[in-house]
Coordinates of C-alpha atoms in Angstrom, one line a residue:
M181 CA 97.3 132.5 104.9
H182 CA 95.4 132.4 101.7
T183 CA 98.0 134.2 99.5
F184 CA 100.7 132.1 101.0
L185 CA 98.5 128.9 100.0
N186 CA 98.0 130.3 96.5
V187 CA 101.7 130.8 96.0
V188 CA 102.6 127.6 97.3
L189 CA 100.0 125.5 95.3
S190 CA 100.5 127.3 92.0
V191 CA 104.5 127.2 92.2
G192 CA 104.1 123.3 93.0
V193 CA 101.8 122.7 89.9
L194 CA 104.0 124.3 87.7
Q195 CA 107.1 122.5 88.8
G196 CA 105.0 119.3 88.5
F197 CA 104.3 120.2 85.0
S198 CA 107.6 120.9 84.2
F199 CA 109.0 117.5 85.5
V200 CA 106.4 115.7 83.5
G201 CA 107.4 117.8 80.4
Y202 CA 110.9 117.2 80.9
G203 CA 110.3 113.5 81.3
L204 CA 108.3 113.1 78.2
L205 CA 110.8 115.4 76.0
S206 CA 114.0 114.1 77.4
Q207 CA 113.3 110.4 77.7
K208 CA 112.3 108.8 74.4
N209 CA 112.6 104.9 75.1
R210 CA 111.0 105.6 78.7
P211 CA 110.7 102.3 80.8
S212 CA 107.4 101.4 82.5
A213 CA 108.6 102.7 85.7
L214 CA 109.6 106.1 84.6
N215 CA 105.9 106.5 82.8
Y216 CA 104.3 105.6 86.0
L217 CA 106.4 108.3 87.9
L218 CA 105.5 110.9 85.4
A219 CA 101.6 109.7 85.8
F220 CA 102.0 110.1 89.6
V221 CA 103.4 113.8 89.3
F222 CA 100.6 114.7 86.4
F223 CA 97.5 113.5 88.6
L224 CA 99.1 115.1 91.8
S225 CA 99.3 118.3 90.0
L226 CA 95.8 118.0 88.3
N227 CA 94.5 117.5 92.0
N228 CA 96.6 120.7 92.8
I229 CA 95.0 122.9 89.9
Q230 CA 91.4 121.7 91.3
I231 CA 92.2 122.8 94.6
V232 CA 93.4 126.3 93.5
L233 CA 90.0 126.8 91.3
F234 CA 88.0 126.0 94.6
V235 CA 90.5 127.7 97.1
N236 CA 90.0 130.8 95.0
D237 CA 86.0 130.6 94.4
L238 CA 86.6 131.1 90.8
F239 CA 83.4 129.5 89.7
K240 CA 81.5 131.3 92.5
G241 CA 77.8 132.3 91.3
H242 CA 77.8 129.2 89.1
S243 CA 76.3 126.1 90.9
L244 CA 76.9 123.8 88.3
L245 CA 80.5 124.2 87.8
Q246 CA 80.9 124.5 91.9
S247 CA 79.3 121.1 92.1
I248 CA 81.7 119.4 89.6
E249 CA 84.8 117.8 91.0
F250 CA 87.0 115.0 89.8
S251 CA 88.9 112.5 92.5
W252 CA 92.1 112.9 90.8
Y253 CA 93.6 112.2 94.3
L254 CA 92.3 108.6 94.1
L255 CA 94.5 107.8 90.8
I256 CA 98.0 109.4 92.7
I257 CA 98.8 106.6 94.9
P258 CA 97.9 103.9 92.5
Y259 CA 100.3 105.0 90.1
F260 CA 103.2 105.5 92.5
N261 CA 102.4 101.9 93.9
A262 CA 102.9 100.8 90.0
F263 CA 106.4 102.9 90.0
V264 CA 107.4 101.0 92.9
I265 CA 106.6 97.3 91.4
H266 CA 108.2 98.1 88.3
Y267 CA 111.3 99.9 89.5
F268 CA 112.1 97.2 92.2
E269 CA 110.7 94.4 89.3
I270 CA 108.6 92.5 91.5
D271 CA 106.8 89.7 90.4
Q272 CA 104.3 90.7 87.9
K273 CA 101.6 88.8 90.1
E274 CA 101.5 91.9 92.1
K275 CA 98.9 94.2 90.8
P276 CA 99.4 98.0 90.9
Y277 CA 95.1 98.4 91.0
I278 CA 95.4 101.0 88.2
K279 CA 92.5 99.8 86.4
A280 CA 90.4 99.2 89.6
A281 CA 91.3 103.0 90.5
W282 CA 90.0 104.1 87.2
L283 CA 87.1 102.2 87.5
L284 CA 86.4 103.6 90.8
F285 CA 87.2 107.2 89.7
V286 CA 84.4 107.0 86.7
S287 CA 82.0 105.2 88.8
Q288 CA 82.2 108.0 91.3
F289 CA 82.0 110.9 88.9
L290 CA 79.0 109.3 87.0
V291 CA 77.5 109.2 90.7
R292 CA 78.3 112.9 90.9
A293 CA 76.8 113.6 87.7
V294 CA 73.6 112.1 88.8
F295 CA 73.4 114.1 92.0
I296 CA 74.3 117.3 90.1
G297 CA 71.7 116.6 87.4
L298 CA 68.9 115.8 89.9
E299 CA 70.0 119.1 92.2
Q300 CA 69.8 121.3 88.7
A301 CA 66.3 119.7 88.1
Q302 CA 65.6 120.7 91.7
Q303 CA 64.5 117.1 92.7
I304 CA 66.9 117.1 95.5
D305 CA 68.6 119.9 97.4
H306 CA 72.5 120.2 97.8
S307 CA 72.7 118.2 101.0
Y308 CA 72.6 115.2 99.3
L309 CA 75.7 115.9 96.8
F310 CA 77.4 117.3 100.5
V311 CA 76.9 113.8 102.4
Y312 CA 77.7 111.9 99.1
T313 CA 80.9 114.1 98.9
K314 CA 81.9 112.9 102.5
V315 CA 81.0 109.1 101.9
E316 CA 83.4 109.4 98.5
E317 CA 86.2 110.8 100.4
V318 CA 86.0 108.2 103.3
I319 CA 86.0 105.4 100.4
N320 CA 89.0 107.1 98.8
L321 CA 90.9 107.0 101.8
V322 CA 90.2 103.8 102.8
V323 CA 91.6 102.5 99.4
S324 CA 94.7 104.7 99.2
L325 CA 95.4 103.8 103.1
G326 CA 95.6 100.0 101.7
L327 CA 97.7 100.7 98.5
F328 CA 100.2 102.8 100.6
Y329 CA 100.5 100.1 103.3
K330 CA 101.7 97.8 100.2
I331 CA 104.0 100.7 99.0
S332 CA 105.7 101.0 102.3
V333 CA 106.3 96.8 102.3
Y334 CA 107.9 97.1 99.1
V335 CA 110.4 100.0 100.0
L336 CA 111.1 98.6 103.5
R337 CA 111.3 95.0 102.9
T338 CA 115.1 93.8 102.1
E339 CA 114.4 91.2 99.4
Y340 CA 112.5 94.0 97.4
S341 CA 115.1 96.9 97.4
E342 CA 118.5 94.8 97.4
K343 CA 118.2 94.3 93.6
I344 CA 118.9 97.9 93.0
A345 CA 120.7 98.9 96.1
E346 CA 123.8 98.7 94.4
F347 CA 123.4 101.3 91.6
D348 CA 121.0 103.4 93.6
N349 CA 120.4 105.1 97.2
L350 CA 116.8 103.9 98.1
N351 CA 116.9 106.4 100.9
W352 CA 115.0 109.0 99.0
L353 CA 112.2 106.3 98.9
R354 CA 112.2 105.5 102.4
Y355 CA 112.0 109.1 103.0
F356 CA 108.9 109.6 100.6
V357 CA 107.2 106.7 102.5
I358 CA 107.5 108.7 105.9
A359 CA 106.4 111.6 104.3
G360 CA 103.5 109.6 103.1
F361 CA 102.7 108.8 106.7
I362 CA 102.5 112.5 107.3
V363 CA 100.2 113.3 104.6
I364 CA 98.0 110.4 105.4
F365 CA 97.8 111.6 108.9
F366 CA 96.6 115.2 107.8
W367 CA 94.1 113.7 105.4
I368 CA 92.6 111.5 108.1
T369 CA 92.6 114.4 110.2
A370 CA 90.8 116.5 107.8
V371 CA 88.4 113.9 106.7
V372 CA 87.2 113.2 110.6
L373 CA 86.8 117.0 110.9
N374 CA 84.9 117.2 107.7
L375 CA 82.6 114.4 109.0
F376 CA 81.9 115.7 112.3
E377 CA 81.2 119.5 110.6
T378 CA 83.5 121.2 113.0
G379 CA 83.0 124.7 111.5
N380 CA 86.5 125.2 110.4
N381 CA 86.3 123.5 107.3
K382 CA 87.6 126.4 105.2
Y383 CA 91.2 125.8 107.2
M384 CA 91.3 122.1 108.2
Y385 CA 92.4 120.9 104.6
N386 CA 95.2 123.4 104.3
P387 CA 98.1 121.3 106.2
L388 CA 96.9 118.6 103.8
R389 CA 97.2 120.7 100.7
I390 CA 100.5 122.3 101.8
S391 CA 101.9 118.9 102.7
T392 CA 101.0 117.3 99.5
T393 CA 102.5 120.4 97.6
V394 CA 105.7 120.1 99.5
M395 CA 105.9 116.4 98.3
L396 CA 105.5 117.6 94.9
Y397 CA 108.2 120.0 95.3
W398 CA 110.6 117.1 96.5
I399 CA 109.3 114.4 94.2
A400 CA 110.1 116.5 91.3
Y401 CA 113.4 117.4 92.4
V402 CA 114.3 113.9 93.3
G403 CA 112.6 112.3 90.3
T404 CA 114.4 114.6 87.9
L405 CA 118.1 113.5 89.5
K406 CA 116.8 109.9 89.3
M407 CA 115.5 110.0 85.8
N408 CA 118.6 109.0 84.0
I409 CA 119.1 106.2 86.4
T410 CA 115.5 104.6 86.0
A411 CA 115.9 105.2 82.3
N412 CA 119.3 103.4 82.0
R413 CA 118.8 100.7 84.4
K414 CA 118.4 97.6 82.3
Q415 CA 121.7 99.1 80.3
Y416 CA 123.5 99.3 83.7
V417 CA 122.5 95.9 85.0
Q418 CA 123.5 94.2 81.3
V419 CA 126.9 95.8 81.5
R420 CA 127.7 94.8 85.0
E421 CA 126.6 91.0 84.3
Q422 CA 128.9 91.0 80.9
K423 CA 131.9 92.2 83.2
I424 CA 131.1 89.7 85.8
V425 CA 130.4 86.8 83.4
A426 CA 133.9 88.0 81.5
T427 CA 135.7 87.0 84.7
E428 CA 134.2 83.7 85.4
N429 CA 135.8 81.8 82.3
E430 CA 136.2 78.0 82.4
T431 CA 139.7 77.9 83.9
V432 CA 138.3 78.6 87.1
H433 CA 137.0 75.4 88.9
S434 CA 133.4 75.4 89.7
S435 CA 133.9 73.4 92.9
A436 CA 136.4 75.8 94.1
D437 CA 133.8 78.9 93.7
F438 CA 131.4 76.8 95.4
D439 CA 133.6 76.3 98.4
K440 CA 133.9 80.2 98.4
I441 CA 130.0 80.5 98.5
E442 CA 130.0 77.9 101.5
Q443 CA 132.6 79.6 103.4
H444 CA 131.1 83.1 103.2
I445 CA 127.7 81.9 103.9
T446 CA 129.0 79.9 107.0
Q447 CA 131.4 82.2 108.4
N448 CA 129.1 85.0 107.9
K449 CA 125.6 82.9 108.9
R450 CA 124.2 84.6 106.2
Y451 CA 121.4 82.0 106.5
T452 CA 120.3 83.5 109.8
D453 CA 118.8 86.5 107.6
P454 CA 115.2 85.6 106.5
Y455 CA 115.3 87.7 103.5
F456 CA 118.7 86.4 102.1
T457 CA 118.2 85.8 98.5
L458 CA 120.3 84.6 95.5
D459 CA 120.2 88.0 94.2
R460 CA 122.1 89.1 97.2
L461 CA 124.6 86.3 97.5
A462 CA 125.7 86.9 93.8
I463 CA 126.3 90.6 94.9
E464 CA 128.1 89.8 97.9
M465 CA 130.3 87.5 95.9
Q466 CA 130.8 89.6 92.8
M467 CA 129.5 86.8 90.5
S468 CA 126.8 86.7 88.1
R469 CA 123.3 85.5 89.6
G470 CA 122.9 82.7 86.9
Y471 CA 126.4 81.5 87.7
V472 CA 125.7 81.3 91.6
S473 CA 122.6 79.6 90.8
K474 CA 124.2 76.8 88.5
L475 CA 126.9 76.2 91.3
I476 CA 124.7 75.5 94.0
N477 CA 122.3 73.2 91.8
Q478 CA 125.3 71.4 90.7
E479 CA 126.5 70.9 94.4
A480 CA 123.5 71.2 97.1
G481 CA 120.3 71.6 95.1
T482 CA 118.3 74.6 95.0
F483 CA 119.3 77.8 96.5
S484 CA 116.1 77.7 98.9
E485 CA 116.8 74.0 99.6
Y486 CA 120.8 74.8 100.2
I487 CA 119.9 77.8 102.7
N488 CA 116.9 76.1 104.5
I489 CA 119.1 72.9 105.3
K490 CA 121.7 75.3 106.9
R491 CA 119.1 76.8 109.1
V492 CA 117.7 73.5 110.3
E493 CA 121.3 72.3 110.8
A494 CA 121.9 75.5 113.3
A495 CA 118.6 75.1 114.8
K496 CA 119.7 71.6 115.7
V497 CA 122.8 73.0 117.2
L498 CA 120.5 75.7 119.5
L499 CA 118.1 73.2 120.4
L500 CA 120.7 70.8 121.8
K501 CA 122.1 73.7 124.0
E502 CA 120.9 73.6 127.7
S503 CA 120.4 77.6 127.4
S504 CA 118.0 77.2 124.7
N505 CA 115.4 75.7 127.2
R506 CA 115.0 79.4 128.4
F507 CA 113.9 80.7 124.9
T508 CA 110.8 79.5 123.0
L509 CA 110.7 77.5 119.8
E510 CA 109.6 80.9 118.2
V511 CA 112.8 82.5 119.1
L512 CA 115.0 79.7 117.8
A513 CA 113.3 80.1 114.9
Y514 CA 114.2 83.9 114.0
E515 CA 117.3 83.1 115.3
C516 CA 118.3 80.7 112.8
G517 CA 116.7 82.9 110.0
F518 CA 113.2 81.5 109.8
K519 CA 110.6 83.9 108.8
S520 CA 108.1 82.5 111.2
K521 CA 107.2 79.8 113.8
S522 CA 105.2 77.8 111.1
N523 CA 107.9 78.3 108.5
F524 CA 110.4 76.7 111.2
F525 CA 108.0 73.8 112.3
L526 CA 107.3 73.0 108.3
L527 CA 110.7 72.9 107.3
F528 CA 112.1 71.3 110.3
K529 CA 109.8 68.4 109.8
K530 CA 110.8 68.2 106.2
Y531 CA 114.3 67.5 106.5
T532 CA 114.1 65.7 110.0
D533 CA 110.8 64.0 109.8
C534 CA 110.0 65.2 113.3
S535 CA 109.2 68.4 115.2
P536 CA 111.9 70.4 116.8
S537 CA 110.5 69.4 120.4
E538 CA 110.2 65.6 119.1
W539 CA 114.1 65.7 117.7
R540 CA 115.4 67.2 120.9
N541 CA 113.7 64.5 123.0
Q542 CA 115.1 62.0 120.7
Q543 CA 118.6 63.5 121.1
T544 CA 118.3 63.9 125.1
P545 CA 119.3 60.8 127.1
N546 CA 116.5 59.9 129.6

């Protein structure tokens, strides 16, 4: 098992650094998303190097070197979170927490350095550093869990992924999230076992080490394939927009195009999708986003108002049906495309000046 683990970890490290080197040398004008992906693989590889050193007891007999440990794994998820934010072009208000992660990383190393110094001066024994290491890992696990949850939200929510779905298959990111949950399960298991000192601490981290290395193999392989897509994304979008805009000349009447949009949304009930966006509509209509926005603004106000009014009108139809009495207002809200019951009440009152229940009572004869 020891030899197998060594081979798996070592080959993973070589592949990881090869991927980083290839990315740095082959892409001169790298977009931010690609830089963050390379950093993610780099720190994952550094973490595995550290594991190889400790698993093989290369510092045996050197108490100082054995005590020095860097929390490289703390930086892994923040950098992948930053990659996802930039890859999906999510609102810049969303923070990748890289600075916070580095601050925590440096703080933890300084605290560890103090414990090591006190131990070397024989003012405390090794048990203090041993306990601190456990506390440090619990803190890092909690931080990583929070960031990984944000990543899973970004990847799985339609409103984020639809912007790039037309030129990249996002299944690889969804598979990454699933694999990430498996890795985190092994991590939680190892931390719990370590906290209770089960006595098998020599092997309890092996499932975590192997799973993270397999993830490193996979992300390096897939990342290499996706690198050109990531690097050329802006150019692709610009070309696509130019082609679409070229077809939208002034000989086409805007009112006719708006009628097409109206027909598409109404017949296909696109307003019932709570995550339906202007970007998605533009893709479906094969028109540029700016052109679709201009049409809707001219004919029906903003896109949000246009869609929300359709949702309210759909809710009115359902409220008048006798069968609707069997369902809660929350169910009706979701049926019409509202994201929540509170969102339904707020918008319904905005456009009708009364609550759904009040409106239904007004329409029903005594």
